[in-house]
Amino acid sequence: MPVTMDEARAWLRLGAANEDALVERLIGAVTNMCEAFTGQWLLARDGAEVLTVRRQTARLAARPVVAVDMVARIDTGGDEVVLDPADYRVDIADGLAAVMVAGATDGTRLRVAYRAGMAEAAADVPAAIRHGMLRMVQHLYEARDDAKADPPAAVAALWQPWRRIALGAGR
């Protein structure tokens, strides 16, 4: 997690550890919220997607993609054939990845294994994102009985510079 239990407990000014399970769940929820808001994975991790080729290209949804490790063509029966790296090309620009496969037509299905994330370690996640996460953990902790409580505007302001959104189906 980009924010540690100790950081969250200190931010919340918690003494006893009797609410650690709750705080841990809140950190997980806030991590998911931040990744959804920014459109980026915070910590680098492995992933895989099944994609359909359109206009000779398959585009990964995850970002920022660091590397594509494997591409396999999926036949109509669901069997996979791992492609030789010489049979496909990967274009990674601004964290977005596109895979072009030689001879692939629209509708061809691929499974692509990759690595994505903005930082290798929690300490490498930008300070503003981490601070926004702490503020959001605090908000959820304090407003847990008030479902209508609005999150602090500061959280969106802290995360906004890293927000990446795609417009249209073609990205």
mmCIF file of C-alpha atoms in Angstrom:
data_model
loop_
_atom_site.group_PDB
_atom_site.id
_atom_site.type_symbol
_atom_site.label_atom_id
_atom_site.label_comp_id
_atom_site.label_asym_id
_atom_site.label_seq_id
_atom_site.Cartn_x
_atom_site.Cartn_y
_atom_site.Cartn_z
ATOM 1 C CA MET A 1 0.000 0.000 0.000
ATOM 2 C CA PRO A 2 1.262 3.511 -0.748
ATOM 3 C CA VAL A 3 0.318 4.610 2.789
ATOM 4 C CA THR A 4 1.461 2.504 5.736
ATOM 5 C CA MET A 5 -0.564 1.601 8.805
ATOM 6 C CA ASP A 6 1.841 3.601 10.974
ATOM 7 C CA GLU A 7 1.416 6.701 8.796
ATOM 8 C CA ALA A 8 -2.372 6.414 8.895
ATOM 9 C CA ARG A 9 -2.448 5.776 12.645
ATOM 10 C CA ALA A 10 -0.226 8.807 13.242
ATOM 11 C CA TRP A 11 -2.393 10.989 10.970
ATOM 12 C CA LEU A 12 -5.537 9.836 12.793
ATOM 13 C CA ARG A 13 -3.805 10.294 16.181
ATOM 14 C CA LEU A 14 -4.745 6.790 17.240
ATOM 15 C CA GLY A 15 -3.206 5.423 20.405
ATOM 16 C CA ALA A 16 -4.322 1.842 20.918
ATOM 17 C CA ALA A 17 -4.204 -0.615 18.053
ATOM 18 C CA ASN A 18 -7.801 -1.761 18.539
ATOM 19 C CA GLU A 19 -8.958 -0.158 15.251
ATOM 20 C CA ASP A 20 -6.093 -1.324 13.060
ATOM 21 C CA ALA A 21 -8.275 -3.709 11.055
ATOM 22 C CA LEU A 22 -10.644 -0.859 10.185
ATOM 23 C CA VAL A 23 -7.782 1.483 9.264
ATOM 24 C CA GLU A 24 -6.209 -1.219 7.090
ATOM 25 C CA ARG A 25 -9.502 -1.663 5.186
ATOM 26 C CA LEU A 26 -9.784 2.112 4.778
ATOM 27 C CA ILE A 27 -6.258 2.303 3.363
ATOM 28 C CA GLY A 28 -7.181 -0.415 0.839
ATOM 29 C CA ALA A 29 -10.397 1.364 -0.117
ATOM 30 C CA VAL A 30 -8.625 4.709 -0.486
ATOM 31 C CA THR A 31 -5.915 3.111 -2.629
ATOM 32 C CA ASN A 32 -8.634 1.797 -4.967
ATOM 33 C CA MET A 33 -10.371 5.189 -4.976
ATOM 34 C CA CYS A 34 -7.145 7.019 -5.800
ATOM 35 C CA GLU A 35 -6.295 4.631 -8.640
ATOM 36 C CA ALA A 36 -9.819 5.002 -10.043
ATOM 37 C CA PHE A 37 -9.678 8.800 -9.765
ATOM 38 C CA THR A 38 -6.218 9.181 -11.303
ATOM 39 C CA GLY A 39 -6.665 6.396 -13.845
ATOM 40 C CA GLN A 40 -3.259 5.035 -12.877
ATOM 41 C CA TRP A 41 -1.907 2.187 -10.807
ATOM 42 C CA LEU A 42 0.065 3.628 -7.925
ATOM 43 C CA LEU A 43 2.455 0.768 -7.176
ATOM 44 C CA ALA A 44 3.986 -1.319 -9.946
ATOM 45 C CA ARG A 45 2.551 -4.795 -10.238
ATOM 46 C CA ASP A 46 1.952 -7.495 -12.815
ATOM 47 C CA GLY A 47 -1.306 -7.634 -14.710
ATOM 48 C CA ALA A 48 -2.934 -9.296 -17.689
ATOM 49 C CA GLU A 49 -5.790 -8.340 -19.988
ATOM 50 C CA VAL A 50 -7.720 -10.120 -22.702
ATOM 51 C CA LEU A 51 -8.095 -7.670 -25.571
ATOM 52 C CA THR A 52 -9.766 -7.530 -28.950
ATOM 53 C CA VAL A 53 -7.830 -6.165 -31.913
ATOM 54 C CA ARG A 54 -9.448 -3.157 -33.595
ATOM 55 C CA ARG A 55 -7.825 -1.397 -36.520
ATOM 56 C CA GLN A 56 -4.809 -3.721 -36.169
ATOM 57 C CA THR A 57 -4.161 -2.541 -32.594
ATOM 58 C CA ALA A 58 -5.036 -3.746 -29.095
ATOM 59 C CA ARG A 59 -4.838 -1.122 -26.339
ATOM 60 C CA LEU A 60 -4.271 -1.906 -22.667
ATOM 61 C CA ALA A 61 -6.573 -0.250 -20.128
ATOM 62 C CA ALA A 62 -4.051 -0.212 -17.266
ATOM 63 C CA ARG A 63 -1.583 2.616 -16.939
ATOM 64 C CA PRO A 64 1.120 3.595 -16.658
ATOM 65 C CA VAL A 65 2.409 0.498 -18.423
ATOM 66 C CA VAL A 66 6.101 -0.075 -17.820
ATOM 67 C CA ALA A 67 6.626 -3.202 -19.937
ATOM 68 C CA VAL A 68 4.762 -5.846 -21.910
ATOM 69 C CA ASP A 69 6.055 -9.281 -20.972
ATOM 70 C CA MET A 70 4.002 -11.633 -23.149
ATOM 71 C CA VAL A 71 1.405 -11.623 -25.903
ATOM 72 C CA ALA A 72 -0.682 -14.683 -26.759
ATOM 73 C CA ARG A 73 -3.238 -15.104 -29.532
ATOM 74 C CA ILE A 74 -6.487 -16.732 -28.370
ATOM 75 C CA ASP A 75 -8.164 -18.943 -30.971
ATOM 76 C CA THR A 76 -11.922 -19.481 -31.301
ATOM 77 C CA GLY A 77 -11.726 -22.530 -29.044
ATOM 78 C CA GLY A 78 -10.099 -20.523 -26.257
ATOM 79 C CA ASP A 79 -6.631 -22.027 -26.672
ATOM 80 C CA GLU A 80 -3.672 -19.664 -26.437
ATOM 81 C CA VAL A 81 -0.561 -19.538 -28.573
ATOM 82 C CA VAL A 82 2.254 -17.443 -27.123
ATOM 83 C CA LEU A 83 3.659 -15.192 -29.826
ATOM 84 C CA ASP A 84 7.322 -14.683 -30.505
ATOM 85 C CA PRO A 85 8.313 -11.072 -29.719
ATOM 86 C CA ALA A 86 9.270 -10.687 -33.390
ATOM 87 C CA ASP A 87 5.566 -11.221 -34.289
ATOM 88 C CA TYR A 88 4.278 -8.167 -32.432
ATOM 89 C CA ARG A 89 5.232 -4.603 -31.686
ATOM 90 C CA VAL A 90 4.565 -2.681 -28.480
ATOM 91 C CA ASP A 91 4.213 1.068 -28.379
ATOM 92 C CA ILE A 92 4.292 2.656 -24.898
ATOM 93 C CA ALA A 93 3.770 6.414 -24.800
ATOM 94 C CA ASP A 94 2.743 8.476 -21.775
ATOM 95 C CA GLY A 95 2.024 5.242 -19.917
ATOM 96 C CA LEU A 96 -0.451 3.976 -22.513
ATOM 97 C CA ALA A 97 0.408 0.743 -24.283
ATOM 98 C CA ALA A 98 -0.703 -0.467 -27.678
ATOM 99 C CA VAL A 99 0.098 -3.891 -29.113
ATOM 100 C CA MET A 100 0.241 -4.438 -32.869
ATOM 101 C CA VAL A 101 0.331 -8.059 -34.037
ATOM 102 C CA ALA A 102 1.493 -9.001 -37.517
ATOM 103 C CA GLY A 103 -1.410 -10.411 -39.523
ATOM 104 C CA ALA A 104 -4.044 -9.763 -36.838
ATOM 105 C CA THR A 105 -7.474 -8.761 -38.087
ATOM 106 C CA ASP A 106 -10.310 -6.981 -36.310
ATOM 107 C CA GLY A 107 -11.816 -9.309 -33.734
ATOM 108 C CA THR A 108 -8.598 -11.223 -33.047
ATOM 109 C CA ARG A 109 -8.350 -11.847 -29.306
ATOM 110 C CA LEU A 110 -5.106 -11.498 -27.386
ATOM 111 C CA ARG A 111 -4.002 -12.046 -23.822
ATOM 112 C CA VAL A 112 -1.318 -9.559 -22.856
ATOM 113 C CA ALA A 113 0.771 -9.865 -19.683
ATOM 114 C CA TYR A 114 2.416 -6.660 -18.533
ATOM 115 C CA ARG A 115 3.789 -4.634 -15.638
ATOM 116 C CA ALA A 116 2.220 -1.282 -14.758
ATOM 117 C CA GLY A 117 2.459 1.305 -12.005
ATOM 118 C CA MET A 118 3.852 4.754 -11.332
ATOM 119 C CA ALA A 119 6.257 3.729 -8.553
ATOM 120 C CA GLU A 120 8.173 0.633 -7.500
ATOM 121 C CA ALA A 121 7.981 1.469 -3.780
ATOM 122 C CA ALA A 122 5.474 3.301 -1.586
ATOM 123 C CA ALA A 123 8.030 5.977 -0.793
ATOM 124 C CA ASP A 124 8.284 6.737 -4.527
ATOM 125 C CA VAL A 125 4.567 7.584 -4.880
ATOM 126 C CA PRO A 126 4.340 11.387 -5.153
ATOM 127 C CA ALA A 127 3.965 13.092 -1.771
ATOM 128 C CA ALA A 128 0.797 14.927 -2.815
ATOM 129 C CA ILE A 129 -0.937 11.645 -3.707
ATOM 130 C CA ARG A 130 0.089 10.085 -0.395
ATOM 131 C CA HIS A 131 -1.056 13.158 1.542
ATOM 132 C CA GLY A 132 -4.409 13.082 -0.260
ATOM 133 C CA MET A 133 -4.724 9.422 0.674
ATOM 134 C CA LEU A 134 -4.126 10.196 4.349
ATOM 135 C CA ARG A 135 -6.754 12.952 4.229
ATOM 136 C CA MET A 136 -9.227 10.569 2.571
ATOM 137 C CA VAL A 137 -8.544 7.858 5.172
ATOM 138 C CA GLN A 138 -9.248 10.477 7.841
ATOM 139 C CA HIS A 139 -12.476 11.501 6.120
ATOM 140 C CA LEU A 140 -13.722 7.919 5.836
ATOM 141 C CA TYR A 141 -12.701 7.166 9.415
ATOM 142 C CA GLU A 142 -14.480 10.206 10.825
ATOM 143 C CA ALA A 143 -17.553 10.022 8.556
ATOM 144 C CA ARG A 144 -18.142 6.275 8.821
ATOM 145 C CA ASP A 145 -21.580 6.890 10.382
ATOM 146 C CA ASP A 146 -22.503 9.689 7.952
ATOM 147 C CA ALA A 147 -22.976 8.305 4.446
ATOM 148 C CA LYS A 148 -23.826 11.781 3.108
ATOM 149 C CA ALA A 149 -20.603 13.483 4.227
ATOM 150 C CA ASP A 150 -18.743 14.983 1.276
ATOM 151 C CA PRO A 151 -15.033 14.194 0.974
ATOM 152 C CA PRO A 152 -12.677 17.126 1.433
ATOM 153 C CA ALA A 153 -12.049 19.122 -1.751
ATOM 154 C CA ALA A 154 -8.348 19.084 -0.894
ATOM 155 C CA VAL A 155 -8.185 15.388 -1.784
ATOM 156 C CA ALA A 156 -9.254 15.990 -5.389
ATOM 157 C CA ALA A 157 -6.915 18.986 -5.586
ATOM 158 C CA LEU A 158 -3.980 16.853 -4.412
ATOM 159 C CA TRP A 159 -4.747 14.008 -6.846
ATOM 160 C CA GLN A 160 -5.790 16.100 -9.862
ATOM 161 C CA PRO A 161 -2.295 16.681 -11.341
ATOM 162 C CA TRP A 162 -1.909 12.905 -11.808
ATOM 163 C CA ARG A 163 -5.382 12.310 -13.244
ATOM 164 C CA ARG A 164 -5.342 10.641 -16.637
ATOM 165 C CA ILE A 165 -8.582 10.090 -18.462
ATOM 166 C CA ALA A 166 -9.310 8.773 -21.906
ATOM 167 C CA LEU A 167 -11.921 10.306 -24.162
ATOM 168 C CA GLY A 168 -13.780 8.188 -26.684
ATOM 169 C CA ALA A 169 -13.604 4.502 -27.413
ATOM 170 C CA GLY A 170 -10.397 4.689 -29.419
ATOM 171 C CA ARG A 171 -8.343 6.442 -26.741
#
